[in-house]
Amino acid sequence: MKNTQIIMSQVMLPHQANVAGNVHGGEIMKFMDTAAGAVAVRYARSNCVTARVDELEFHLPIFVGALVTCTATVVFVGKTSMEVFVNVEVEDLESTNGPQKALSAYFTMVSMGRNGRPQHVPEFIPESEEEKRLHEEAKERRARKASRQTR
Ligand SMILES: CC(C)(COP(=O)(O)OP(=O)(O)OC[C@H]1O[C@@H](n2cnc3c(N)ncnc32)[C@H](O)[C@@H]1OP(=O)(O)O)[C@@H](O)C(=O)NCCC(=O)NCCS
């Protein structure tokens, strides 16, 4: 597997449920953050911190017993930061429906040096058509964010 992607799966257990019996959204957000952190650390080969989360959108509820799979992909690299797209699929293992998209978000992860300051990460060169598309989208998002901040 390329060092720009990590896939992690977990079966949801009763201790991850909220009072209504569904899986707590915070549990899934933590799982997404873990996946984003893992791929960032592997890409940068350094400790990384989460600086920002964008466009977190829940599409489906998740229930105890479901298999949740997080796919975290580095889609853009700045000087010291990486944007990681995390897509979450949920599968009811007792049904033949297969995995369905449950939520997604963009995590900005910053590589930290041993001095506790941000440090440079390797250049990112998108190769596949999918990587190129995600990279172009990330550049546009970054430009939109920058223009909002200067207004
Ligand atoms: C993230 C952090 C290291 C940035 O520190 P800083 O002094 O602002 O560092 P810089 O200005 O050099 O920015 C470093 C990079 O982070 C990016 N960045 C910083 N804050 C950001 C934000 N809020 N959103 C998006 N990117 C951000 C910068 O654009 C820069 O990217 P680049 O080098 O690729 O251009 C600092 O804010 C921090 O430690 N935050 C807490 C992180 C943390 O503990 N997370 C876990 C919470 S439990």
PDB file of C-alpha atoms and ligand atoms in Angstrom:
ATOM      1  CA  MET A   1       0.000   0.000   0.000  1.00  0.00           C
ATOM      2  CA  LYS A   2       1.205   3.552  -0.739  1.00  0.00           C
ATOM      3  CA  ASN A   3       2.303   5.686   2.196  1.00  0.00           C
ATOM      4  CA  THR A   4      -0.436   8.240   1.354  1.00  0.00           C
ATOM      5  CA  GLN A   5      -3.283   5.981   2.488  1.00  0.00           C
ATOM      6  CA  ILE A   6      -4.311   4.015   5.568  1.00  0.00           C
ATOM      7  CA  ILE A   7      -7.450   1.898   5.999  1.00  0.00           C
ATOM      8  CA  MET A   8      -8.638   1.035   9.519  1.00  0.00           C
ATOM      9  CA  SER A   9     -11.706  -1.006  10.507  1.00  0.00           C
ATOM     10  CA  GLN A  10     -13.434  -1.500  13.843  1.00  0.00           C
ATOM     11  CA  VAL A  11     -16.632  -3.223  15.004  1.00  0.00           C
ATOM     12  CA  MET A  12     -18.723  -0.802  17.100  1.00  0.00           C
ATOM     13  CA  LEU A  13     -19.203  -2.037  20.675  1.00  0.00           C
ATOM     14  CA  PRO A  14     -21.845  -1.200  23.321  1.00  0.00           C
ATOM     15  CA  HIS A  15     -19.488   1.075  25.312  1.00  0.00           C
ATOM     16  CA  GLN A  16     -19.293   3.351  22.219  1.00  0.00           C
ATOM     17  CA  ALA A  17     -23.075   4.008  22.224  1.00  0.00           C
ATOM     18  CA  ASN A  18     -24.879   7.155  23.381  1.00  0.00           C
ATOM     19  CA  VAL A  19     -28.014   7.187  25.540  1.00  0.00           C
ATOM     20  CA  ALA A  20     -30.203   6.544  22.478  1.00  0.00           C
ATOM     21  CA  GLY A  21     -28.282   3.355  21.685  1.00  0.00           C
ATOM     22  CA  ASN A  22     -26.604   4.626  18.492  1.00  0.00           C
ATOM     23  CA  VAL A  23     -22.858   4.994  18.261  1.00  0.00           C
ATOM     24  CA  HIS A  24     -21.720   8.334  19.711  1.00  0.00           C
ATOM     25  CA  GLY A  25     -20.571  10.759  16.988  1.00  0.00           C
ATOM     26  CA  GLY A  26     -17.509  11.626  19.078  1.00  0.00           C
ATOM     27  CA  GLU A  27     -16.360   7.992  18.947  1.00  0.00           C
ATOM     28  CA  ILE A  28     -16.365   8.098  15.157  1.00  0.00           C
ATOM     29  CA  MET A  29     -14.618  11.493  15.116  1.00  0.00           C
ATOM     30  CA  LYS A  30     -11.884  10.078  17.366  1.00  0.00           C
ATOM     31  CA  PHE A  31     -11.490   7.068  15.054  1.00  0.00           C
ATOM     32  CA  MET A  32     -11.231   9.436  12.051  1.00  0.00           C
ATOM     33  CA  ASP A  33      -8.643  11.564  13.865  1.00  0.00           C
ATOM     34  CA  THR A  34      -6.641   8.420  14.679  1.00  0.00           C
ATOM     35  CA  ALA A  35      -6.671   7.347  11.020  1.00  0.00           C
ATOM     36  CA  ALA A  36      -5.744  10.861   9.824  1.00  0.00           C
ATOM     37  CA  GLY A  37      -2.945  10.998  12.406  1.00  0.00           C
ATOM     38  CA  ALA A  38      -1.620   7.561  11.427  1.00  0.00           C
ATOM     39  CA  VAL A  39      -1.361   8.363   7.733  1.00  0.00           C
ATOM     40  CA  ALA A  40       0.145  11.803   8.468  1.00  0.00           C
ATOM     41  CA  VAL A  41       2.807  10.340  10.793  1.00  0.00           C
ATOM     42  CA  ARG A  42       3.686   7.677   8.233  1.00  0.00           C
ATOM     43  CA  TYR A  43       3.872  10.265   5.418  1.00  0.00           C
ATOM     44  CA  ALA A  44       5.921  12.789   7.435  1.00  0.00           C
ATOM     45  CA  ARG A  45       7.815  10.229   9.556  1.00  0.00           C
ATOM     46  CA  SER A  46       7.338  12.527  12.546  1.00  0.00           C
ATOM     47  CA  ASN A  47       4.852  13.298  15.289  1.00  0.00           C
ATOM     48  CA  CYS A  48       1.826  15.163  13.867  1.00  0.00           C
ATOM     49  CA  VAL A  49      -0.947  17.208  15.457  1.00  0.00           C
ATOM     50  CA  THR A  50      -4.460  17.979  14.257  1.00  0.00           C
ATOM     51  CA  ALA A  51      -4.775  21.681  13.447  1.00  0.00           C
ATOM     52  CA  ARG A  52      -8.206  21.774  11.846  1.00  0.00           C
ATOM     53  CA  VAL A  53     -11.182  19.712  10.697  1.00  0.00           C
ATOM     54  CA  ASP A  54     -13.312  20.868   7.737  1.00  0.00           C
ATOM     55  CA  GLU A  55     -16.569  19.738   6.207  1.00  0.00           C
ATOM     56  CA  LEU A  56     -17.419  17.034   8.741  1.00  0.00           C
ATOM     57  CA  GLU A  57     -20.700  15.643   7.447  1.00  0.00           C
ATOM     58  CA  PHE A  58     -22.703  12.782   8.953  1.00  0.00           C
ATOM     59  CA  HIS A  59     -24.837  11.078   6.297  1.00  0.00           C
ATOM     60  CA  LEU A  60     -26.010   7.965   8.170  1.00  0.00           C
ATOM     61  CA  PRO A  61     -26.467   6.877  11.790  1.00  0.00           C
ATOM     62  CA  ILE A  62     -24.132   4.096  12.974  1.00  0.00           C
ATOM     63  CA  PHE A  63     -25.345   1.264  15.203  1.00  0.00           C
ATOM     64  CA  VAL A  64     -23.651  -1.032  17.697  1.00  0.00           C
ATOM     65  CA  GLY A  65     -22.371  -4.148  15.873  1.00  0.00           C
ATOM     66  CA  ALA A  66     -21.656  -2.318  12.614  1.00  0.00           C
ATOM     67  CA  LEU A  67     -18.253  -2.578  10.960  1.00  0.00           C
ATOM     68  CA  VAL A  68     -16.842   0.932  10.496  1.00  0.00           C
ATOM     69  CA  THR A  69     -14.000   1.467   8.027  1.00  0.00           C
ATOM     70  CA  CYS A  70     -12.003   4.701   7.866  1.00  0.00           C
ATOM     71  CA  THR A  71      -9.950   5.386   4.746  1.00  0.00           C
ATOM     72  CA  ALA A  72      -7.520   8.264   5.356  1.00  0.00           C
ATOM     73  CA  THR A  73      -5.754   9.681   2.304  1.00  0.00           C
ATOM     74  CA  VAL A  74      -3.188  12.473   2.068  1.00  0.00           C
ATOM     75  CA  VAL A  75      -4.559  14.754  -0.675  1.00  0.00           C
ATOM     76  CA  PHE A  76      -2.421  17.877  -0.312  1.00  0.00           C
ATOM     77  CA  VAL A  77       0.862  18.842   1.294  1.00  0.00           C
ATOM     78  CA  GLY A  78       1.971  22.361   2.167  1.00  0.00           C
ATOM     79  CA  LYS A  79       5.301  23.219   3.786  1.00  0.00           C
ATOM     80  CA  THR A  80       4.663  21.650   7.198  1.00  0.00           C
ATOM     81  CA  SER A  81       1.000  20.659   6.943  1.00  0.00           C
ATOM     82  CA  MET A  82      -0.907  17.905   5.192  1.00  0.00           C
ATOM     83  CA  GLU A  83      -4.559  17.769   4.259  1.00  0.00           C
ATOM     84  CA  VAL A  84      -5.993  14.294   4.853  1.00  0.00           C
ATOM     85  CA  PHE A  85      -9.383  13.253   3.479  1.00  0.00           C
ATOM     86  CA  VAL A  86     -11.076  10.720   5.747  1.00  0.00           C
ATOM     87  CA  ASN A  87     -13.952   8.728   4.331  1.00  0.00           C
ATOM     88  CA  VAL A  88     -15.994   6.497   6.635  1.00  0.00           C
ATOM     89  CA  GLU A  89     -18.018   3.536   5.454  1.00  0.00           C
ATOM     90  CA  VAL A  90     -20.382   1.500   7.585  1.00  0.00           C
ATOM     91  CA  GLU A  91     -21.445  -2.084   7.011  1.00  0.00           C
ATOM     92  CA  ASP A  92     -24.214  -4.035   8.696  1.00  0.00           C
ATOM     93  CA  LEU A  93     -22.512  -7.428   8.852  1.00  0.00           C
ATOM     94  CA  GLU A  94     -25.838  -9.265   9.088  1.00  0.00           C
ATOM     95  CA  SER A  95     -27.060  -7.811   5.800  1.00  0.00           C
ATOM     96  CA  THR A  96     -25.842  -8.341   2.241  1.00  0.00           C
ATOM     97  CA  ASN A  97     -26.109  -4.603   1.444  1.00  0.00           C
ATOM     98  CA  GLY A  98     -22.349  -4.048   1.701  1.00  0.00           C
ATOM     99  CA  PRO A  99     -20.600  -0.905   2.943  1.00  0.00           C
ATOM    100  CA  GLN A 100     -22.309   2.492   2.713  1.00  0.00           C
ATOM    101  CA  LYS A 101     -20.794   5.962   3.045  1.00  0.00           C
ATOM    102  CA  ALA A 102     -21.562   7.245   6.554  1.00  0.00           C
ATOM    103  CA  LEU A 103     -19.456  10.411   6.865  1.00  0.00           C
ATOM    104  CA  SER A 104     -16.321  12.197   5.733  1.00  0.00           C
ATOM    105  CA  ALA A 105     -14.111  15.156   6.649  1.00  0.00           C
ATOM    106  CA  TYR A 106     -10.862  16.916   5.791  1.00  0.00           C
ATOM    107  CA  PHE A 107      -8.209  16.974   8.530  1.00  0.00           C
ATOM    108  CA  THR A 108      -5.276  19.407   8.490  1.00  0.00           C
ATOM    109  CA  MET A 109      -2.355  17.691  10.220  1.00  0.00           C
ATOM    110  CA  VAL A 110       0.895  19.491  11.066  1.00  0.00           C
ATOM    111  CA  SER A 111       4.241  17.714  11.281  1.00  0.00           C
ATOM    112  CA  MET A 112       6.093  18.597  14.490  1.00  0.00           C
ATOM    113  CA  GLY A 113       9.840  18.539  14.990  1.00  0.00           C
ATOM    114  CA  ARG A 114      11.580  17.472  18.192  1.00  0.00           C
ATOM    115  CA  ASN A 115      11.831  21.174  19.100  1.00  0.00           C
ATOM    116  CA  GLY A 116       8.019  21.326  19.294  1.00  0.00           C
ATOM    117  CA  ARG A 117       7.763  23.513  16.169  1.00  0.00           C
ATOM    118  CA  PRO A 118       6.248  22.660  12.778  1.00  0.00           C
ATOM    119  CA  GLN A 119       8.746  20.988  10.463  1.00  0.00           C
ATOM    120  CA  HIS A 120       8.858  20.453   6.701  1.00  0.00           C
ATOM    121  CA  VAL A 121       7.200  17.414   5.145  1.00  0.00           C
ATOM    122  CA  PRO A 122       8.234  15.649   1.923  1.00  0.00           C
ATOM    123  CA  GLU A 123       6.846  17.043  -1.336  1.00  0.00           C
ATOM    124  CA  PHE A 124       3.621  15.411  -2.536  1.00  0.00           C
ATOM    125  CA  ILE A 125       3.428  14.357  -6.170  1.00  0.00           C
ATOM    126  CA  PRO A 126      -0.019  12.996  -7.115  1.00  0.00           C
ATOM    127  CA  GLU A 127       0.306  10.038  -9.489  1.00  0.00           C
ATOM    128  CA  SER A 128      -3.020   8.326 -10.197  1.00  0.00           C
ATOM    129  CA  GLU A 129      -5.968  10.129 -11.821  1.00  0.00           C
ATOM    130  CA  GLU A 130      -7.831   9.931  -8.474  1.00  0.00           C
ATOM    131  CA  GLU A 131      -4.880  11.463  -6.594  1.00  0.00           C
ATOM    132  CA  LYS A 132      -4.650  14.258  -9.189  1.00  0.00           C
ATOM    133  CA  ARG A 133      -8.384  14.998  -8.884  1.00  0.00           C
ATOM    134  CA  LEU A 134      -8.283  15.055  -5.050  1.00  0.00           C
ATOM    135  CA  HIS A 135      -5.153  17.233  -5.176  1.00  0.00           C
ATOM    136  CA  GLU A 136      -6.799  19.770  -7.527  1.00  0.00           C
ATOM    137  CA  GLU A 137      -9.894  19.884  -5.285  1.00  0.00           C
ATOM    138  CA  ALA A 138      -7.661  20.429  -2.237  1.00  0.00           C
ATOM    139  CA  LYS A 139      -5.865  23.319  -3.959  1.00  0.00           C
ATOM    140  CA  GLU A 140      -9.222  24.951  -4.747  1.00  0.00           C
ATOM    141  CA  ARG A 141     -10.402  24.494  -1.116  1.00  0.00           C
ATOM    142  CA  ARG A 142      -7.162  26.023   0.147  1.00  0.00           C
ATOM    143  CA  ALA A 143      -7.567  29.015  -2.218  1.00  0.00           C
ATOM    144  CA  ARG A 144     -11.200  29.504  -1.086  1.00  0.00           C
ATOM    145  CA  LYS A 145     -10.126  29.386   2.595  1.00  0.00           C
ATOM    146  CA  ALA A 146      -7.330  31.896   1.973  1.00  0.00           C
ATOM    147  CA  SER A 147      -9.683  34.312   0.191  1.00  0.00           C
ATOM    148  CA  ARG A 148     -12.229  34.052   3.060  1.00  0.00           C
ATOM    149  CA  GLN A 149      -9.466  34.855   5.571  1.00  0.00           C
ATOM    150  CA  THR A 150      -8.349  38.009   3.693  1.00  0.00           C
ATOM    151  CA  ARG A 151     -11.912  39.399   3.479  1.00  0.00           C
TER     152      ARG A 151
HETATM  153  C1  LIG B   1      -1.035  23.450  14.705  1.00  0.00           C
HETATM  154  C2  LIG B   1       0.045  24.337  15.351  1.00  0.00           C
HETATM  155  C3  LIG B   1       1.294  23.514  15.575  1.00  0.00           C
HETATM  156  C4  LIG B   1       0.325  25.473  14.371  1.00  0.00           C
HETATM  157  O1  LIG B   1       1.258  26.317  15.011  1.00  0.00           O
HETATM  158  P1  LIG B   1       1.637  27.739  14.327  1.00  0.00           P
HETATM  159  O2  LIG B   1       2.527  28.436  15.240  1.00  0.00           O
HETATM  160  O3  LIG B   1       0.382  28.404  13.849  1.00  0.00           O
HETATM  161  O4  LIG B   1       2.492  27.230  13.100  1.00  0.00           O
HETATM  162  P2  LIG B   1       2.641  27.859  11.665  1.00  0.00           P
HETATM  163  O5  LIG B   1       2.037  29.232  11.566  1.00  0.00           O
HETATM  164  O6  LIG B   1       4.094  27.671  11.300  1.00  0.00           O
HETATM  165  O7  LIG B   1       1.772  26.891  10.753  1.00  0.00           O
HETATM  166  C5  LIG B   1       2.215  25.597  10.464  1.00  0.00           C
HETATM  167  C6  LIG B   1       1.325  25.021   9.388  1.00  0.00           C
HETATM  168  O8  LIG B   1       0.045  24.736   9.953  1.00  0.00           O
HETATM  169  C7  LIG B   1      -0.981  25.343   9.183  1.00  0.00           C
HETATM  170  N1  LIG B   1      -2.007  25.741  10.117  1.00  0.00           N
HETATM  171  C8  LIG B   1      -1.838  26.268  11.357  1.00  0.00           C
HETATM  172  N2  LIG B   1      -3.049  26.489  11.905  1.00  0.00           N
HETATM  173  C9  LIG B   1      -3.970  26.080  11.007  1.00  0.00           C
HETATM  174  C10 LIG B   1      -5.388  26.061  10.991  1.00  0.00           C
HETATM  175  N3  LIG B   1      -6.106  26.504  12.013  1.00  0.00           N
HETATM  176  N4  LIG B   1      -6.003  25.584   9.887  1.00  0.00           N
HETATM  177  C11 LIG B   1      -5.314  25.108   8.837  1.00  0.00           C
HETATM  178  N5  LIG B   1      -3.948  25.111   8.793  1.00  0.00           N
HETATM  179  C12 LIG B   1      -3.310  25.602   9.860  1.00  0.00           C
HETATM  180  C13 LIG B   1      -0.293  26.531   8.519  1.00  0.00           C
HETATM  181  O9  LIG B   1      -1.014  26.917   7.347  1.00  0.00           O
HETATM  182  C14 LIG B   1       1.053  25.946   8.205  1.00  0.00           C
HETATM  183  O10 LIG B   1       0.951  25.126   7.047  1.00  0.00           O
HETATM  184  P3  LIG B   1       2.130  25.078   5.909  1.00  0.00           P
HETATM  185  O11 LIG B   1       3.460  25.050   6.627  1.00  0.00           O
HETATM  186  O12 LIG B   1       1.890  23.802   5.176  1.00  0.00           O
HETATM  187  O13 LIG B   1       1.956  26.290   5.062  1.00  0.00           O
HETATM  188  C15 LIG B   1      -0.444  24.940  16.718  1.00  0.00           C
HETATM  189  O14 LIG B   1      -1.553  25.787  16.479  1.00  0.00           O
HETATM  190  C16 LIG B   1      -0.837  23.881  17.705  1.00  0.00           C
HETATM  191  O15 LIG B   1       0.007  23.261  18.350  1.00  0.00           O
HETATM  192  N6  LIG B   1      -2.160  23.643  17.837  1.00  0.00           N
HETATM  193  C17 LIG B   1      -2.641  22.564  18.717  1.00  0.00           C
HETATM  194  C18 LIG B   1      -2.598  21.231  17.979  1.00  0.00           C
HETATM  195  C19 LIG B   1      -3.090  20.117  18.875  1.00  0.00           C
HETATM  196  O16 LIG B   1      -2.636  19.953  19.980  1.00  0.00           O
HETATM  197  N7  LIG B   1      -4.036  19.319  18.340  1.00  0.00           N
HETATM  198  C20 LIG B   1      -4.647  18.284  19.094  1.00  0.00           C
HETATM  199  C21 LIG B   1      -5.724  18.863  19.908  1.00  0.00           C
HETATM  200  S1  LIG B   1      -6.253  17.778  21.193  1.00  0.00           S
END
